[in-house]
Short mmCIF file of C-alpha atoms in Angstrom, two decimals:
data_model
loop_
_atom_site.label_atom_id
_atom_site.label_comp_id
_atom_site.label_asym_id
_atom_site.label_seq_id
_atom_site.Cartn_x
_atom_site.Cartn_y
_atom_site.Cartn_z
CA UNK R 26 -10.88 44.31 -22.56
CA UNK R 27 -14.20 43.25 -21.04
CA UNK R 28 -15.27 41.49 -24.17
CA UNK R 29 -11.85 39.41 -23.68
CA UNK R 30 -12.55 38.34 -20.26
CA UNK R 31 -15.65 37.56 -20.76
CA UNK R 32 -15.35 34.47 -23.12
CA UNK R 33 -12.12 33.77 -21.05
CA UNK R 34 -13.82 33.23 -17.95
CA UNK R 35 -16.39 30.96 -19.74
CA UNK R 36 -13.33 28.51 -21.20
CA UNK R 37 -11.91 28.35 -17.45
CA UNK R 38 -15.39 27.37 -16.05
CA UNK R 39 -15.87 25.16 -18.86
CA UNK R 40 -12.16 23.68 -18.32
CA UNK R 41 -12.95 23.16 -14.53
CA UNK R 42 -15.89 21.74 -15.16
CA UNK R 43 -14.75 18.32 -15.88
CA UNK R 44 -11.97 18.61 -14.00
CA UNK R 45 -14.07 19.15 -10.85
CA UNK R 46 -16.36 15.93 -11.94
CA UNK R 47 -13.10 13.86 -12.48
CA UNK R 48 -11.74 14.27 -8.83
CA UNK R 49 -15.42 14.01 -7.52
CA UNK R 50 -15.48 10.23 -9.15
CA UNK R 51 -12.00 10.07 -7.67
CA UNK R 52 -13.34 9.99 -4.12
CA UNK R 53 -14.95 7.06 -4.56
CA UNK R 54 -12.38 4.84 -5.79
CA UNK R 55 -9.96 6.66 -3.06
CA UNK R 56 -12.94 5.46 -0.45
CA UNK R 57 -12.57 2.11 -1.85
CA UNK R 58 -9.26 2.07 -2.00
CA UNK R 59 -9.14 3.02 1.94
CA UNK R 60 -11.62 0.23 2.74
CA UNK R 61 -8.82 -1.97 1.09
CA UNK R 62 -6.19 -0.79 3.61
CA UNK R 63 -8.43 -1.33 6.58
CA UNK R 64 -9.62 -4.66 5.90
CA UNK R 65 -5.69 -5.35 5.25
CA UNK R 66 -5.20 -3.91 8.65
CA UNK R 67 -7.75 -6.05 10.30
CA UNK R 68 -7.26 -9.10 8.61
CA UNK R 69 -3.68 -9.09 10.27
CA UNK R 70 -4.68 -8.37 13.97
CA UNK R 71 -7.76 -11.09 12.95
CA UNK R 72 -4.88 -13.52 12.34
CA UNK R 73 -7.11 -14.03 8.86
CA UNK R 74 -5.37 -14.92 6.23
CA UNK R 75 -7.55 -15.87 3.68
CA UNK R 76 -9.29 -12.49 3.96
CA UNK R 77 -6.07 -10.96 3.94
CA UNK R 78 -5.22 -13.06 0.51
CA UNK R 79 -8.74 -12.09 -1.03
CA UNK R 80 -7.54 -8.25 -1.38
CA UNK R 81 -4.52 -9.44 -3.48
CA UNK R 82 -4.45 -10.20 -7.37
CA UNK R 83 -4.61 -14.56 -7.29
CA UNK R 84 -2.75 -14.88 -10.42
CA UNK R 85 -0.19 -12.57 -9.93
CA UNK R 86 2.40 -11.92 -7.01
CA UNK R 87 4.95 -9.10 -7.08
CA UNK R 88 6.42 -8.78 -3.44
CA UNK R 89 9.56 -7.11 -2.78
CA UNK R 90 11.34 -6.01 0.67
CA UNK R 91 14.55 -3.82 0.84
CA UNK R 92 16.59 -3.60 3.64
CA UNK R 93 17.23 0.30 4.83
CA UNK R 94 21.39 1.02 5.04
CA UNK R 95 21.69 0.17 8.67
CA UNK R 96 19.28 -3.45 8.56
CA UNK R 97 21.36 -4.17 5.83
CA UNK R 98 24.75 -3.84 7.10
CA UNK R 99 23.53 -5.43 10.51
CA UNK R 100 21.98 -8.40 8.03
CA UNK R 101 25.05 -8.84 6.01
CA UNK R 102 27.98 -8.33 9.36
CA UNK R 103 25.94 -11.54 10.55
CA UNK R 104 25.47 -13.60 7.18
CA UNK R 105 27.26 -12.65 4.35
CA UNK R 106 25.31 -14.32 1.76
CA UNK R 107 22.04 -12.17 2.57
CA UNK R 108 20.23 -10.21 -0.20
CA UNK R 109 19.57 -7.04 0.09
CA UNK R 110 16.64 -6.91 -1.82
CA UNK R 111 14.06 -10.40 -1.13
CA UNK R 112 11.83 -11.36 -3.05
CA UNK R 113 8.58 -12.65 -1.47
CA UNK R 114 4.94 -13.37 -2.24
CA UNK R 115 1.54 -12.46 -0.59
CA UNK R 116 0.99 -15.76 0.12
CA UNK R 117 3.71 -16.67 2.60
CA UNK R 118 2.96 -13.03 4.30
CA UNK R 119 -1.09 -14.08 4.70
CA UNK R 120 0.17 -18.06 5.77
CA UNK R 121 2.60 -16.17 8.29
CA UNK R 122 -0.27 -14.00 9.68
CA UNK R 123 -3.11 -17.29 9.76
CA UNK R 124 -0.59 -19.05 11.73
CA UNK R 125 1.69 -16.55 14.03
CA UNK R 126 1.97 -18.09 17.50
CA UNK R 127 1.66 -14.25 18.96
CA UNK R 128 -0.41 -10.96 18.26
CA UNK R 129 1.17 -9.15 14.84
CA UNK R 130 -0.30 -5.73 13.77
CA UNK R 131 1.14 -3.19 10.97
CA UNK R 132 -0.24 0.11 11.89
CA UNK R 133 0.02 2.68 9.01
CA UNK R 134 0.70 6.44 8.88
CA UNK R 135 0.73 9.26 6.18
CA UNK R 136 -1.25 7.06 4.14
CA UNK R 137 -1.29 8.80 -0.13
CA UNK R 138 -3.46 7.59 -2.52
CA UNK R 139 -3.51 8.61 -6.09
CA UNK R 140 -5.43 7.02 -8.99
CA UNK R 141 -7.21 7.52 -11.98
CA UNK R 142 -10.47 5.19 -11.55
CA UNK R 143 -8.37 2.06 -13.03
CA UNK R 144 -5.00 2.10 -11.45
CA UNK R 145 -3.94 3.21 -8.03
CA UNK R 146 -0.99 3.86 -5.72
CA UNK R 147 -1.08 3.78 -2.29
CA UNK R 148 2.13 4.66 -0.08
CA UNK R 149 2.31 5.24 3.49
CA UNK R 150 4.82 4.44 6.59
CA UNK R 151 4.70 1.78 8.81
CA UNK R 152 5.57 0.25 11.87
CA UNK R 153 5.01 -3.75 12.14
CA UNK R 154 4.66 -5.10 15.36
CA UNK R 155 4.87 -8.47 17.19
CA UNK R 156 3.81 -9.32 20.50
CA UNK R 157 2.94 -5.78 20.73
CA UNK R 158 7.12 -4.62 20.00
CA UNK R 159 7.89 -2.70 16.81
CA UNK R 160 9.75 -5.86 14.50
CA UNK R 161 9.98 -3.50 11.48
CA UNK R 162 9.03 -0.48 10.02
CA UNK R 163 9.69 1.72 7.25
CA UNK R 164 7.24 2.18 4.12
CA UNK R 165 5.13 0.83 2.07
CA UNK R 166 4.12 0.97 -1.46
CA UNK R 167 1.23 -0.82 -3.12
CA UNK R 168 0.52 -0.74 -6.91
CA UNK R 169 -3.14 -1.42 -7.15
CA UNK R 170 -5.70 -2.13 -9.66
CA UNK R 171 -9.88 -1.81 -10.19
CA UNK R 172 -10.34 -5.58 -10.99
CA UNK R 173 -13.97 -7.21 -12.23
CA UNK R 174 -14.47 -7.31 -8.15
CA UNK R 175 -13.36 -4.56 -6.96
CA UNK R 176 -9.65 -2.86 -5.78
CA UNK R 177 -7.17 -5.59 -5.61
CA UNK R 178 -3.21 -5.65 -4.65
CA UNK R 179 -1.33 -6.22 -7.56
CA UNK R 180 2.59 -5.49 -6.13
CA UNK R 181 3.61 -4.28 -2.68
CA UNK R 182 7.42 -2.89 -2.21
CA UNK R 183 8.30 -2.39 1.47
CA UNK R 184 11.44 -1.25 3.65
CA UNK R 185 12.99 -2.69 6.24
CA UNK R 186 14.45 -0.94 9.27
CA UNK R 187 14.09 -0.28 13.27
#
């Protein structure tokens, strides 16, 4: 039995091994990744837009917001040809925040990350707020990629609710 365990136990550690090293490399892209979401976060209370628009993909803009169950039957009681689902684009969010006549902030909570060094997810809950009030909240999904400079936005997907 011992002379079965023993080679066992050397396979495990040898299995772990890399394993270990994988999710070690891991934390730096996840530390990069979270440096993403702050300067997002502080671009928006900054009122910067470009910044804000530097952490996206340039070429590429996948933006989608979905109205929760009660937004949406609020939305649609008061115009009946609204969309459920709205397309969108980083750049009319980062225009909205250079140029918004009051304070706007999105604060973010039960933030996940998960990548593999090349592709990430990020998804955490929000609340948006205006003028210091809560105009939205619900959560957030980012798809995100390592790009030649660095961890870019390359689609966001959002809810809508209050």
């Amino acid at each position: 039995m011992r002379a079965f365990l023993f080679p066992l136990l050397i396979v495990l550690s040898c299995l772990a091994g890399p394993a270990r090293a994988a999710e070690k490399s891991h934390e730096a892209d996840v530390a990069a990744i979270n440096k993403v979401v702050e300067q997002f976060k502080a671009a928006i209370i900054a009122h910067d837009g470009k910044t804000l628009g530097s952490l996206f993909l340039q070429d590429h803009d996948s933006w989608l917001s979905v109205a929760d169950e009660q937004t949406w039957a609020a939305v649609k009681a008061r115009h009946p040809d609204a969309r459920k689902i709205v397309p969108d684009s980083w750049k009319k969010f980062a225009e909205f925040v250079q140029t918004a006549p009051k304070p706007v902030e999105e604060r973010f909570y039960n933030v996940r990350i998960d990548t593999n060094g090349t592709v990430a997810s990020v998804w955490f809950d929000f609340d948006f707020l205006v003028d210091g009030k809560v105009s939205n909240r619900g959560s957030e999904s980012w798809q995100m990629v390592r790009a030649e400079d660095g961890w870019k936005i390359s689609s966001m997907l959002f809810s809508m609710g209050r």
